[in-house]
mmCIF file of C-alpha atoms in Angstrom:
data_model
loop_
_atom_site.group_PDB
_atom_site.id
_atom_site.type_symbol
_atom_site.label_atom_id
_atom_site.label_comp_id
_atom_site.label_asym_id
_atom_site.label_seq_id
_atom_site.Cartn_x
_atom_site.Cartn_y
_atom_site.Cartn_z
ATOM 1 C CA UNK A 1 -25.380 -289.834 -64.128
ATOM 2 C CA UNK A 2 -27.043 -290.057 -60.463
ATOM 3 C CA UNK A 3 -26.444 -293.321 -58.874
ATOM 4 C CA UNK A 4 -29.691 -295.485 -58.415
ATOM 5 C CA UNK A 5 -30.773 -295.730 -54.852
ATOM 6 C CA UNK A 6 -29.520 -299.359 -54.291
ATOM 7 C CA UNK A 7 -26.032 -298.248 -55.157
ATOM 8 C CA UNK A 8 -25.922 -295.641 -52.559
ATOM 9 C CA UNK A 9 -27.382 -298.344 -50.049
ATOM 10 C CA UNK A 10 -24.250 -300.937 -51.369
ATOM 11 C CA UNK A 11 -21.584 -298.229 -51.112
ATOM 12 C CA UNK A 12 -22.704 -296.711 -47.794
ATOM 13 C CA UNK A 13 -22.570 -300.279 -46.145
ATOM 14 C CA UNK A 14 -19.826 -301.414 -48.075
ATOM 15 C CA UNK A 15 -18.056 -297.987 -45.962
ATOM 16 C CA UNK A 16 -19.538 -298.910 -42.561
ATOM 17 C CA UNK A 17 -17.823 -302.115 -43.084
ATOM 18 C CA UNK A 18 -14.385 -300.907 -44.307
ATOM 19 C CA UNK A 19 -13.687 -298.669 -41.359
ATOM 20 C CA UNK A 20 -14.937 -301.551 -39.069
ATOM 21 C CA UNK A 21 -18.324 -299.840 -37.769
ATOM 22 C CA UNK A 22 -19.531 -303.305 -38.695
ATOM 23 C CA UNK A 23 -16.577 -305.661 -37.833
ATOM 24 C CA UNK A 24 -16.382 -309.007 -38.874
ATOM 25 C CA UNK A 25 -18.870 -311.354 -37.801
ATOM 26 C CA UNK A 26 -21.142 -308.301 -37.092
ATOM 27 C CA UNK A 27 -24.818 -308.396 -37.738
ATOM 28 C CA UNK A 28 -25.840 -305.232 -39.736
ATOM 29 C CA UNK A 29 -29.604 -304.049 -39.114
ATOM 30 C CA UNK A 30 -32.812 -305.760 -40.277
ATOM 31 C CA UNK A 31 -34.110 -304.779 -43.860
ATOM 32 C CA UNK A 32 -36.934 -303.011 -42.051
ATOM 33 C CA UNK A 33 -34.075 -301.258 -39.875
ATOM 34 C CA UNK A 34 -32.387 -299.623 -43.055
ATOM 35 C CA UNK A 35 -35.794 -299.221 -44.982
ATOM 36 C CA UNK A 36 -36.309 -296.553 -42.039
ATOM 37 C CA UNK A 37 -32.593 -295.545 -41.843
ATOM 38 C CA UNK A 38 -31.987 -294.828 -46.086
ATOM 39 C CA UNK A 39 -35.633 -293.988 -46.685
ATOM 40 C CA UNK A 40 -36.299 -296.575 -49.357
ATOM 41 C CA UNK A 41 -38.204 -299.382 -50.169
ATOM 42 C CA UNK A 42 -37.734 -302.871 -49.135
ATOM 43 C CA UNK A 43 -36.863 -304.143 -52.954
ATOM 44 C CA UNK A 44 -33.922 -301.162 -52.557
ATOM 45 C CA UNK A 45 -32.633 -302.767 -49.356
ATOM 46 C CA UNK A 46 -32.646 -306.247 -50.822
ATOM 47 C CA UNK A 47 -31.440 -305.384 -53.713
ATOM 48 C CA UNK A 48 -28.256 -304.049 -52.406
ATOM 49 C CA UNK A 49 -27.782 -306.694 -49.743
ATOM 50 C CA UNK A 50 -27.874 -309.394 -52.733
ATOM 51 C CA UNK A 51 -25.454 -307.568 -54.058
ATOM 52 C CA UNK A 52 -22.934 -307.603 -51.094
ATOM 53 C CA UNK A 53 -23.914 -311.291 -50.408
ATOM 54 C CA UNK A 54 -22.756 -312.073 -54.195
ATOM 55 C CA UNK A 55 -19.535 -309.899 -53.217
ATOM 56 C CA UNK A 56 -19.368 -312.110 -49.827
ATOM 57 C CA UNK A 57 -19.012 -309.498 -48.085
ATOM 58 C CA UNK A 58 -21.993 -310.330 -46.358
ATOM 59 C CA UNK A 59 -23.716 -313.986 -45.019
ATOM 60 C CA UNK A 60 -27.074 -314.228 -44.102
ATOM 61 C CA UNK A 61 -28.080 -317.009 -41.922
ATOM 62 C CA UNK A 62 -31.643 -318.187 -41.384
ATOM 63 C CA UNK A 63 -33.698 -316.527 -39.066
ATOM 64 C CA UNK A 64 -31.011 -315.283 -37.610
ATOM 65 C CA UNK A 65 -30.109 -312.009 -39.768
ATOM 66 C CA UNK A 66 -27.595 -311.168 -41.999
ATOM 67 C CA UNK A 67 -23.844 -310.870 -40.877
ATOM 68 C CA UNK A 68 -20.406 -309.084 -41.894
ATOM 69 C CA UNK A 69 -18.397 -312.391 -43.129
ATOM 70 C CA UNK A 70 -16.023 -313.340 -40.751
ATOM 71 C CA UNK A 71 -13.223 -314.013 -43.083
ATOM 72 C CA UNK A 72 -13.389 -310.291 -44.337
ATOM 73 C CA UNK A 73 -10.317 -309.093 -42.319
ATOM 74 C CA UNK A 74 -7.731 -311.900 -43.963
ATOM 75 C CA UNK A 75 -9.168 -311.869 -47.223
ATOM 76 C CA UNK A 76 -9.868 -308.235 -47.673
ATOM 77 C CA UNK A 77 -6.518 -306.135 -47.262
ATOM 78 C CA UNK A 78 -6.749 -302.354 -47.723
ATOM 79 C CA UNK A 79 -5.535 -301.049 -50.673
ATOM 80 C CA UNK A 80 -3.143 -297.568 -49.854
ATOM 81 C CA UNK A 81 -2.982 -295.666 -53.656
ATOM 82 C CA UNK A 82 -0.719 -292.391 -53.161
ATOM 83 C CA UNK A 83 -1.961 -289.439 -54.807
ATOM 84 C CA UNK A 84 0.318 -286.389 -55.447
ATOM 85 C CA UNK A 85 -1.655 -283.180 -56.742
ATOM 86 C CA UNK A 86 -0.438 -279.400 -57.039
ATOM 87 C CA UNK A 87 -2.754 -278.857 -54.094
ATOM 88 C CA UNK A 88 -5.010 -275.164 -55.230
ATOM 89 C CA UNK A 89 -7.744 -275.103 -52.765
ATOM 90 C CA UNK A 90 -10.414 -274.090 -56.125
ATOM 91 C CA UNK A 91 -10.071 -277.328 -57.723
ATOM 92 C CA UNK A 92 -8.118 -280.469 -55.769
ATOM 93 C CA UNK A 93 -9.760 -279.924 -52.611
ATOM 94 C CA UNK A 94 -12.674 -280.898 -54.405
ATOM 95 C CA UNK A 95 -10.807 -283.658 -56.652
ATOM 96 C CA UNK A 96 -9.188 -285.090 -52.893
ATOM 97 C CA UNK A 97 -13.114 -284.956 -51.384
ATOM 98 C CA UNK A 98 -14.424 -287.031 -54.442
ATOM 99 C CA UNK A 99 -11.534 -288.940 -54.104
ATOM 100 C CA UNK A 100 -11.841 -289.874 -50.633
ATOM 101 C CA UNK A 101 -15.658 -290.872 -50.214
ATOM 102 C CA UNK A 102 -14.912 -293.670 -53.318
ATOM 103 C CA UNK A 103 -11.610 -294.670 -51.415
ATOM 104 C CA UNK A 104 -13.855 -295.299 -47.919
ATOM 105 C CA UNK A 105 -16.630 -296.743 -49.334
ATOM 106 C CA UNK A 106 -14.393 -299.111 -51.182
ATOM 107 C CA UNK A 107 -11.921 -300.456 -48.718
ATOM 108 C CA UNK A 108 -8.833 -298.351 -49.721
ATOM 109 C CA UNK A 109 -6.711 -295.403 -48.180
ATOM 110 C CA UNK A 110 -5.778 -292.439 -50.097
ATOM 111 C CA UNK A 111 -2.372 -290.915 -49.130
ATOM 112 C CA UNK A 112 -2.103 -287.289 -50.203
ATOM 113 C CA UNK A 113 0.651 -285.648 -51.329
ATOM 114 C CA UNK A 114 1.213 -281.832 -52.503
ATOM 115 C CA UNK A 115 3.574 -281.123 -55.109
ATOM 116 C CA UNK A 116 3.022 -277.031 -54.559
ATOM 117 C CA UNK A 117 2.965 -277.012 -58.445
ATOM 118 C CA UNK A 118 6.794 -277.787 -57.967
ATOM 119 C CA UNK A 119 8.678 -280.138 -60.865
ATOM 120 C CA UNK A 120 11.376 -280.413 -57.979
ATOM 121 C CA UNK A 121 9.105 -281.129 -55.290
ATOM 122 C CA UNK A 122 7.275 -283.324 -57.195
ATOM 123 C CA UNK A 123 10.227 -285.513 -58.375
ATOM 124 C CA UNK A 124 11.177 -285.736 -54.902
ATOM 125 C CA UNK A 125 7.952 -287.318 -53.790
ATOM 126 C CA UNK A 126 7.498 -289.178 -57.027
ATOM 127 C CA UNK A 127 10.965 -290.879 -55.815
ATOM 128 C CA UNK A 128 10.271 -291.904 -52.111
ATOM 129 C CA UNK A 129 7.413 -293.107 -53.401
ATOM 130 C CA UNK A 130 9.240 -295.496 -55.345
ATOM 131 C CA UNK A 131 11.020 -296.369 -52.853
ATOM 132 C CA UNK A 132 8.295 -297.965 -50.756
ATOM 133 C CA UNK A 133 7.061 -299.540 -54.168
ATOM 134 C CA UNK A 134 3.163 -299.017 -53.985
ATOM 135 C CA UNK A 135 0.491 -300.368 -55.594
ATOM 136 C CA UNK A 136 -0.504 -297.474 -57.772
ATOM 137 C CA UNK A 137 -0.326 -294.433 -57.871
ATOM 138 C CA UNK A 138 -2.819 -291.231 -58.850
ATOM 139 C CA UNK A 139 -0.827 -287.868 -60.432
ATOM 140 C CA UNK A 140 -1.861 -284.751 -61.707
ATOM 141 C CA UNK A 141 1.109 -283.951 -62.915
ATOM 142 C CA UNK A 142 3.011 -280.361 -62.844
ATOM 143 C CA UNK A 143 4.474 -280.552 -66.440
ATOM 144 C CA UNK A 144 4.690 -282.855 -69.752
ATOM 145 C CA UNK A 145 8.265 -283.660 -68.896
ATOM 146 C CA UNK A 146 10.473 -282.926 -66.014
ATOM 147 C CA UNK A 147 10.037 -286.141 -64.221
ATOM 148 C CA UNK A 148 9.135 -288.500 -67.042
ATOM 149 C CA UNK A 149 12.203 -290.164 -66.323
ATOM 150 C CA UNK A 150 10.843 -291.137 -62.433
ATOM 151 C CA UNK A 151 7.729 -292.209 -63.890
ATOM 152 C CA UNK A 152 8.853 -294.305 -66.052
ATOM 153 C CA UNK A 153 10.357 -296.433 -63.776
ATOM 154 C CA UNK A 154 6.580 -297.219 -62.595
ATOM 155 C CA UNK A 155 6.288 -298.400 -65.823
ATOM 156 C CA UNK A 156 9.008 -300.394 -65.658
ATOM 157 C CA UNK A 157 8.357 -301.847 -61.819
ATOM 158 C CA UNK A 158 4.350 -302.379 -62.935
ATOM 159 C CA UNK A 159 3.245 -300.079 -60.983
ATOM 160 C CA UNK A 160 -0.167 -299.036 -62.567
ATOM 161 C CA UNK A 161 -0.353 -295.228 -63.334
ATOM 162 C CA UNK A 162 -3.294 -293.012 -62.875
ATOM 163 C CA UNK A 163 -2.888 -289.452 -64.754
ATOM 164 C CA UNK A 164 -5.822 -286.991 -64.128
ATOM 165 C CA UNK A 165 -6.009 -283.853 -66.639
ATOM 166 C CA UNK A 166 -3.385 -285.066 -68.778
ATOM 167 C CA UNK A 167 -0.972 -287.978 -69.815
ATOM 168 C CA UNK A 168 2.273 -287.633 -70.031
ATOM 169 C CA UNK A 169 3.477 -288.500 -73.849
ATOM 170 C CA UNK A 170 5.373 -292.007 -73.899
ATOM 171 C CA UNK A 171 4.207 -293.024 -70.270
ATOM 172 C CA UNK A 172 1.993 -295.481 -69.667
ATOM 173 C CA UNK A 173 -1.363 -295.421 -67.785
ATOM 174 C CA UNK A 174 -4.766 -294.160 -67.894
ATOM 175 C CA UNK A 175 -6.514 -290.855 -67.837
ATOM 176 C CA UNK A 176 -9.698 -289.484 -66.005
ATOM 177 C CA UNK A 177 -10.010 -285.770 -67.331
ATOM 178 C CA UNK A 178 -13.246 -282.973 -68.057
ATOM 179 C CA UNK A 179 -14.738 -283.171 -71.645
ATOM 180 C CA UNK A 180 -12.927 -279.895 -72.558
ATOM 181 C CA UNK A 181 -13.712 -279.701 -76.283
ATOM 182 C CA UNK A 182 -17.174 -279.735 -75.731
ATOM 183 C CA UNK A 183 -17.816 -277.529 -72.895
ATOM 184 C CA UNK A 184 -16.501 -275.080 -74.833
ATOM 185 C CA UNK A 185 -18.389 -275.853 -77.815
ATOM 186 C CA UNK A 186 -21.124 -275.572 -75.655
ATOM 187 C CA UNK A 187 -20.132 -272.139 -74.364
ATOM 188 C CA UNK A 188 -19.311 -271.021 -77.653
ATOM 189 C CA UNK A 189 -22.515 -272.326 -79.153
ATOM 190 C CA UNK A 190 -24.550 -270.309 -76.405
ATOM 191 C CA UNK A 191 -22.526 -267.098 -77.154
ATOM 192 C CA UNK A 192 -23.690 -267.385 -81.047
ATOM 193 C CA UNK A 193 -26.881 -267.925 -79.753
ATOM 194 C CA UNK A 194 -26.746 -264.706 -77.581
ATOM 195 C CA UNK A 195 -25.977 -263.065 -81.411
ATOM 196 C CA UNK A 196 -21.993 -262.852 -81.237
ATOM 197 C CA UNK A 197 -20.687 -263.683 -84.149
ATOM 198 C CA UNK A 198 -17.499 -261.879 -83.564
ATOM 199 C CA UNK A 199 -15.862 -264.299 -81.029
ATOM 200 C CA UNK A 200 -11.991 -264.151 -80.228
ATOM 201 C CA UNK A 201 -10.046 -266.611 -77.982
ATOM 202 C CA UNK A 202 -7.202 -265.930 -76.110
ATOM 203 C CA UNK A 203 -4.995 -267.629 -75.858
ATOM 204 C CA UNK A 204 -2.590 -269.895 -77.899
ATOM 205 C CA UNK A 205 0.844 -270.931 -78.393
ATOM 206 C CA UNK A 206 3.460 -273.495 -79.424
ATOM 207 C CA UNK A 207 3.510 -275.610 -76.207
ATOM 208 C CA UNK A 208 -0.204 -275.996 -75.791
ATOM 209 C CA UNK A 209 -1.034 -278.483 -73.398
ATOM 210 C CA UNK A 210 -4.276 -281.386 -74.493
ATOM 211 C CA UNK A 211 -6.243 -280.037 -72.284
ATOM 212 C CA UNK A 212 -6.168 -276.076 -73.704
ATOM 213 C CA UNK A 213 -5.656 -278.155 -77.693
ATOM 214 C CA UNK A 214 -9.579 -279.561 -76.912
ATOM 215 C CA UNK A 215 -10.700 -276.521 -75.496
ATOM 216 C CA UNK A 216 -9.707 -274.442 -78.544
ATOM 217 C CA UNK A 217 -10.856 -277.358 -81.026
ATOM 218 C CA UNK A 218 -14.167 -277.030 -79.522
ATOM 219 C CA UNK A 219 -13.771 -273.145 -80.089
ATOM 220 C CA UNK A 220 -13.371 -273.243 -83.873
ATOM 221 C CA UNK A 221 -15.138 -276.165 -84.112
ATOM 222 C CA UNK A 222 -18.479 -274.598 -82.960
ATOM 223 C CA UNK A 223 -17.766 -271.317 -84.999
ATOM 224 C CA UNK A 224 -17.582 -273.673 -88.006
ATOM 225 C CA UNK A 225 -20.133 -275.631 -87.290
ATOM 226 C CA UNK A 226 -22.526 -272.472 -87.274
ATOM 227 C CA UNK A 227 -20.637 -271.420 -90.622
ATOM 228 C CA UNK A 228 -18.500 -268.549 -88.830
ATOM 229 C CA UNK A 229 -15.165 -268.343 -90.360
ATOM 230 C CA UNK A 230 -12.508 -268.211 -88.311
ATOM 231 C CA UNK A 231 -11.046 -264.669 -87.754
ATOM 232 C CA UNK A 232 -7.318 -264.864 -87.251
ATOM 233 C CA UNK A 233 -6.993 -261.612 -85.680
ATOM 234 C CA UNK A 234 -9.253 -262.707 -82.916
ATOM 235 C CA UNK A 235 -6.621 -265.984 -82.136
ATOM 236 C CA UNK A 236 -4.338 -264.647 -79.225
ATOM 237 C CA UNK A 237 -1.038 -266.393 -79.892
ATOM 238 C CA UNK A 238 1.449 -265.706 -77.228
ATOM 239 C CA UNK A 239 5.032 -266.613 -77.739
ATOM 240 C CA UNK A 240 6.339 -266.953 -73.517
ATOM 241 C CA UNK A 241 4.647 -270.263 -72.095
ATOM 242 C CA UNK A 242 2.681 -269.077 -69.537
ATOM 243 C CA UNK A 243 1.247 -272.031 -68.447
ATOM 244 C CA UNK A 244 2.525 -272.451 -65.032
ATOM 245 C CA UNK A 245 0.448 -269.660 -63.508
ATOM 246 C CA UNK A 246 0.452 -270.178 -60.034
ATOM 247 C CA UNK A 247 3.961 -270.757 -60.175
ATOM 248 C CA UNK A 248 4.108 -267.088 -61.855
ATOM 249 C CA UNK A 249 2.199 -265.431 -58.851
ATOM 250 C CA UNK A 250 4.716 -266.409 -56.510
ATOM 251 C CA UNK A 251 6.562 -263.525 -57.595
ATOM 252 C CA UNK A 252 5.228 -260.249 -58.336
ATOM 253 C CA UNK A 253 7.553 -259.338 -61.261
ATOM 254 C CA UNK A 254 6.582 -262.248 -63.327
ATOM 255 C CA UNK A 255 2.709 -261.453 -62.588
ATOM 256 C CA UNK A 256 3.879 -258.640 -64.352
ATOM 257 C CA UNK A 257 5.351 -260.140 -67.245
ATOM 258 C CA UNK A 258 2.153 -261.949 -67.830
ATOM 259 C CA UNK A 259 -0.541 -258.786 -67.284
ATOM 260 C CA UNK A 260 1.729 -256.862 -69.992
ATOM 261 C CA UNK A 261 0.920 -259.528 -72.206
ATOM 262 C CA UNK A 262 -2.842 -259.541 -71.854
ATOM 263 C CA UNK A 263 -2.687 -255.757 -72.258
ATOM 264 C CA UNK A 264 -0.859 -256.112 -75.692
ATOM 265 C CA UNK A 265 -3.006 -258.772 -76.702
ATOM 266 C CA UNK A 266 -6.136 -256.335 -76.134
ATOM 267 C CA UNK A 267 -4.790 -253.027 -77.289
ATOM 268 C CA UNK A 268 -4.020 -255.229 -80.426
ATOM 269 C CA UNK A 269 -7.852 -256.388 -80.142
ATOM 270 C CA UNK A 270 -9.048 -252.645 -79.839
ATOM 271 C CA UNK A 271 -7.321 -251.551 -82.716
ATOM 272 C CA UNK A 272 -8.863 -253.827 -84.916
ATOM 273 C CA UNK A 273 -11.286 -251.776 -87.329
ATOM 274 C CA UNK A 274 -14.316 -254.637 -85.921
ATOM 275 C CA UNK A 275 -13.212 -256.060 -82.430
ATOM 276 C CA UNK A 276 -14.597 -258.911 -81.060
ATOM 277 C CA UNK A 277 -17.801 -258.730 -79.115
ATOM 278 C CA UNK A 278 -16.710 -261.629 -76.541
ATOM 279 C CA UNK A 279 -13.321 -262.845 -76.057
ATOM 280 C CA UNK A 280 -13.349 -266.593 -74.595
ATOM 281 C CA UNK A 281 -10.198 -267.366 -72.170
ATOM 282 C CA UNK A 282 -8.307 -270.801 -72.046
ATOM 283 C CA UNK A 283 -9.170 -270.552 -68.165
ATOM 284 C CA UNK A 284 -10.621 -268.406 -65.495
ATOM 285 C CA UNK A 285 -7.346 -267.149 -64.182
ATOM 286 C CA UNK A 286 -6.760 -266.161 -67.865
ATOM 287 C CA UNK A 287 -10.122 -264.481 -67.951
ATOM 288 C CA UNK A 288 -9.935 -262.446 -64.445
ATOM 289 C CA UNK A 289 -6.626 -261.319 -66.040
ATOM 290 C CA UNK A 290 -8.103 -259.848 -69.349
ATOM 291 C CA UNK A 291 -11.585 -258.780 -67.384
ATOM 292 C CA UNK A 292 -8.774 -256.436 -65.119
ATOM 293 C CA UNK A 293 -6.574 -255.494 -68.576
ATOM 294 C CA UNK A 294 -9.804 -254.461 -70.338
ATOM 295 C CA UNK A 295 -11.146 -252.097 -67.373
ATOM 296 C CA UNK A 296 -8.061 -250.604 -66.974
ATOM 297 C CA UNK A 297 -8.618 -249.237 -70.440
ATOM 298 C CA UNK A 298 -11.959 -248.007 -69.461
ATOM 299 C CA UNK A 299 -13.972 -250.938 -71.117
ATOM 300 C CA UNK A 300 -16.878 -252.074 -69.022
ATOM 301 C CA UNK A 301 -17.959 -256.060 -68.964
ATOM 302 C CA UNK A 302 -19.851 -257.145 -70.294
ATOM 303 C CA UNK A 303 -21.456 -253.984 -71.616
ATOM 304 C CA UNK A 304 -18.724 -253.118 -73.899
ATOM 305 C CA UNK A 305 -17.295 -256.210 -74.203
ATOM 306 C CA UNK A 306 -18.001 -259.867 -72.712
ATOM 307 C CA UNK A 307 -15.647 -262.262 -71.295
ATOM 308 C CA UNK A 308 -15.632 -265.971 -70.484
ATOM 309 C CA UNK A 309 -13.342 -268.575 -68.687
ATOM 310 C CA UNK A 310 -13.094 -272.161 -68.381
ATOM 311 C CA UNK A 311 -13.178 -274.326 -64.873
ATOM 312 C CA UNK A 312 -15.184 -272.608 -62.513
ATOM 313 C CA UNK A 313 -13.136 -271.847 -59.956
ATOM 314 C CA UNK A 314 -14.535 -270.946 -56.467
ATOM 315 C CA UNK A 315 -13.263 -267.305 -56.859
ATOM 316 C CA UNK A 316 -15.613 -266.991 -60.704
ATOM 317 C CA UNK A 317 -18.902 -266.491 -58.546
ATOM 318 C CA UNK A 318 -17.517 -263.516 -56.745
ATOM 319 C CA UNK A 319 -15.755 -262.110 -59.330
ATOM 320 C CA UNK A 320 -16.367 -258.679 -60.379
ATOM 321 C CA UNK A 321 -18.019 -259.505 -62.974
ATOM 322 C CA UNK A 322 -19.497 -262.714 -61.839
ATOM 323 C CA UNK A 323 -17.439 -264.796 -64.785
ATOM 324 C CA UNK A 324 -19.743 -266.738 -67.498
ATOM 325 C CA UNK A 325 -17.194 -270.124 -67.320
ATOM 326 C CA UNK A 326 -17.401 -274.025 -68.268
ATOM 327 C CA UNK A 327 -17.330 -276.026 -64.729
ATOM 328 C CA UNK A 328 -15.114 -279.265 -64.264
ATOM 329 C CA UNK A 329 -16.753 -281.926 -61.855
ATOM 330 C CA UNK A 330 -13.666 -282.113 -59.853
ATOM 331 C CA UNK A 331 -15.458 -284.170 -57.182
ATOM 332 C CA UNK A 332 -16.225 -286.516 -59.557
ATOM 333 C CA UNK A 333 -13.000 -286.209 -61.247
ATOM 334 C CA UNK A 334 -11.337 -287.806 -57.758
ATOM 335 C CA UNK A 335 -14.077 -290.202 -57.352
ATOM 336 C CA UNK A 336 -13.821 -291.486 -61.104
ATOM 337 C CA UNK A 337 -9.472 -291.573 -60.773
ATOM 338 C CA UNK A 338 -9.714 -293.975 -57.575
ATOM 339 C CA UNK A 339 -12.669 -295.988 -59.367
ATOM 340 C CA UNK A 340 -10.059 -296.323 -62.573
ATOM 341 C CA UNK A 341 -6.893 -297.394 -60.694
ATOM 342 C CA UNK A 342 -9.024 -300.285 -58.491
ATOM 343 C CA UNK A 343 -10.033 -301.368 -62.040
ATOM 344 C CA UNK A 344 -6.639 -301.519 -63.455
ATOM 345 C CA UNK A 345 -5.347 -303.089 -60.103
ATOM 346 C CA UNK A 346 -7.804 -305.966 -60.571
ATOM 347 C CA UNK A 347 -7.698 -306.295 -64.552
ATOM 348 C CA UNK A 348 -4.401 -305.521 -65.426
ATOM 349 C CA UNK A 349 -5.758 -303.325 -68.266
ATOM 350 C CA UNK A 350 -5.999 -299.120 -69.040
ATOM 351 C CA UNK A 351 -9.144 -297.511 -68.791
ATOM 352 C CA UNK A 352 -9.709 -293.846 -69.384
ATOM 353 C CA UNK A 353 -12.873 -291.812 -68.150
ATOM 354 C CA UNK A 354 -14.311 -288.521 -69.221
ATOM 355 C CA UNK A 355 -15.949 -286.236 -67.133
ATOM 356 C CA UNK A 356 -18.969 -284.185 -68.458
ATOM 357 C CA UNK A 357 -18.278 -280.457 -67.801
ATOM 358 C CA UNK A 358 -21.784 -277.928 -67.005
ATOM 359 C CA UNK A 359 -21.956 -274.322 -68.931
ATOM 360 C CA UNK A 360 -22.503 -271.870 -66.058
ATOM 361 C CA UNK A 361 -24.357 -268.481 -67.284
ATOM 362 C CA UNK A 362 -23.231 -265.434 -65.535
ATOM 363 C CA UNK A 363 -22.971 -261.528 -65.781
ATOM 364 C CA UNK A 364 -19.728 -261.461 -67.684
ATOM 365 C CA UNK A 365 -21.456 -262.138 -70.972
ATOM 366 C CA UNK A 366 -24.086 -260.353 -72.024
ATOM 367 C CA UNK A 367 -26.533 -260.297 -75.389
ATOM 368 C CA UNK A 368 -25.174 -258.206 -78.627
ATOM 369 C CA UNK A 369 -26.917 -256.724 -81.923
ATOM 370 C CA UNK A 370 -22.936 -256.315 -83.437
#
C-alpha cells in the first residue's frame, strides 16, 4: 500500500536527521519552506512535524522555529543489523536497496554481507558475526540446515533473528517473504481464463522448500477451485534436488545434469496422447531452462506451447520469449525485513510480514482453443 504523503515527509526528515544534515540543535526549515520543498499542503507538513515532536525528535520553540533536539546524539545510538544474502544481482540488489532507504531513514546501518550462495562461506560469516555479538541479524539463508547449529546459538545469546524467504525449521525468529501461493493462483487463474485447461507444473520433489510447497499449493489449488482435476502426468517430479541452481552453473557439467532433466521431463510431456497446453515453472531460471529444452525439439513458445516462471527476474523481460512470470517486491521485501527486526528489537516479540507479489503478462503465454 502507498505511503500517505505525511509519512514520506516524517521518514525523509527523520533521514536528514540521522546522517546529521540536520545536527542536533539544528533548526529544520519553516512549514512554508517544506510546503515548497515536498510539494504538499501545510496540514501534510504539520502533520508530520507533530509526529516527530511526539517522537522528540524534534522541539519547537515559540516564534523561534522548530529545532533538531539537542539530546538526540546521547539518547539516539545507531542501530548496526548485519545482513548476509547470497548476493544475485536480479533479486538482492533490489532486497539491499529497499533495505537501505528504511535503515537511513530510521537511524540504523545495514552491514552487508555475501554468502556467494556458499553453506561454507556462509557459516564462516554467520560465526564472526557471533563473535562481535550484534544486535540482530537479517539472513536469507543458503539451505534448511547446514548452519542451523551457528544459528542457534543466536537463539541461545538473544540475538533476534530475521529470516527472509524462508525459516529455518526449529530456529527461532521471524519471516518477511512474497505471498507465493497466491501469485500463482493468480497466474494459474489467468491461464484458465486464457482457455487452458490442460496446465502442467514442473517441478516437484521430496525436499521441496516452503517457498516452491506454496507456490505449487496455489497451483492445484486454483485448478480445483475452477473444478480442473489434477492431471498427474502433468506434475514434474524430479528425484536429484536441484535446488541450489546457481551453485549448479558454476560448473558446466552439472548445468548439464540439470538440462538432461528438463529434456526428459518434456519428451515425457510430448509423449503424452494430450500434452499440456502451458507448463508453469517453480521459477524463472526453471522456466528459461524448459523454454530452451522445448525449442531444441522444434516447439515454438508460446505458439505450440506456453511457458511461465515465478520471480521476475531482470533477465524475464529480455528473454526470448519475453517470460509471462509472478514478480516478488524485493525492494519492499528489504524495506519490510529491517522494519521487522527494529520491531522485535524494541518489543521483544516475532512478527512475520508478507509481501504481495504482481502477475506480469508477457509473450510466453499465449490464448488456446485445446
Amino acid at each position: 500500500m502507498e505511503k500517505k504523503l505525511h509519512e514520506r515527509v516524517y521518514e525523509s526528515l527523520l533521514g536528514k536527521i540521522s546522517d546529521k544534515t540536520y545536527v542536533p540543535g539544528a533548526k529544520i526549515p519553516t512549514e512554508y519552506e517544506l510546503m515548497e520543498e515536498y510539494g504538499v499542503s501545510r496540514n501534510t507538513v504539520i502533520h508530520a512535524i507533530k509526529r516527530l515532536e511526539s517522537d522528540r525528535i524534534v522541539e519547537r520553540k515559540r516564534r523561534s522555529g522548530t529545532f533538531v533536539c539537542k539530546n538526540m546524539a546521547s539518547h539516539e545510538k545507531a542501530r548496526v543489523i548485519p545482513m548476509v544474502l547470497p548476493y544475485d544481482s536480479n533479486m538482492n540488489a533490489d532486497v539491499y536497496e529497499g533495505a537501505q532507504e528504511y535503515a537511513l531513514a530510521h537511524g540504523c546501518v545495514i552491514t552487508f554481507y555475501n554468502s556467494f550462495h556458499s553453506n561454507k562461506t556462509e557459516r564462516e560469516i554467520l560465526k564472526k558475526l557471533l563473535d562481535t555479538e550484534p544486535e540482530g541479524l537479517i539472513i536469507y539463508p543458503c539451505s534448511m540446515y547446514s548452519n542451523i547449529d551457528v544459528l542457534s546459538e543466536y537463539n541461545i545469546r538473544g540475538i533476534p533473528l530475521l529470516f527472509l524467504d524462508r525459516k529455518l525449521p526449529g530456529i527461532g525468529g521471524s519471516l518477511v517473504t512474497a505471498n507465493n501461493e497466491a501469485g500463482e493462483r493468480e497466474l494459474v487463474n489467468k491461464l484458465i481464463a486464457m482457455g487452458h485447461r490442460r496446465i502442467a507444473f514442473y517441478l516437484i520433489h521430496d525436499n521441496m522448500l516452503e517457498t516452491e510447497q506454496q507456490r505449487f499449493f496455489g497451483y492445484c489449488n486454483a485448478l480445483i477451485r475452477n473444478s480442473i482435476p489434477l492431471n498427474y502426468n502433468y506434475i514434474i517430479r524430479c528425484n536429484v534436488d536441484i535446488r541450489h541452481r546457481h551453485v549448479l552453473a558454476a560448473q558446466q557439467n552439472q548445468v548439464n545434469v540439470v538440462m538432461d532433466i528438463i529434456r526428459q521431463s518434456v519428451d515425457k510431456l510430448l509423449s503424452l496422447e494430450e500434452r499440456p497446453t502451458v507448463v508453469c515453472c517453480i521459477n524463472d531460471e526453471s522456466a528459461f531452462m524448459m523454454i530452451r529444452a522445448l525449442h531444441e525439439r522444434g516447439l515454438r513458445v508460446p505458439e505450440d506451447i506456453s511457458v511461465t516462471g515465478f520471480d521476475n527476474l531482470v533477465t524475464a523481460e529480455t528473454h526470448d520469449p519475453p517470460l509471462t512470470t509472478v514478480q516478488q517486491n524485493f525492494f519492499e521485501m528489504g524495506k519490510s525485513a529491517v522494519q521487522t527486526i527494529l520491531y522485535m528489537l524494541k518489543n521483544k516479540a516475532i512478527l512475520n510480514t508478507v509481501t504481495d507479489t504482481k502477475l506480469i503478462l508477457r509473450t510466453s503465454t499465449a490464448k488456446t482453443s485445446l
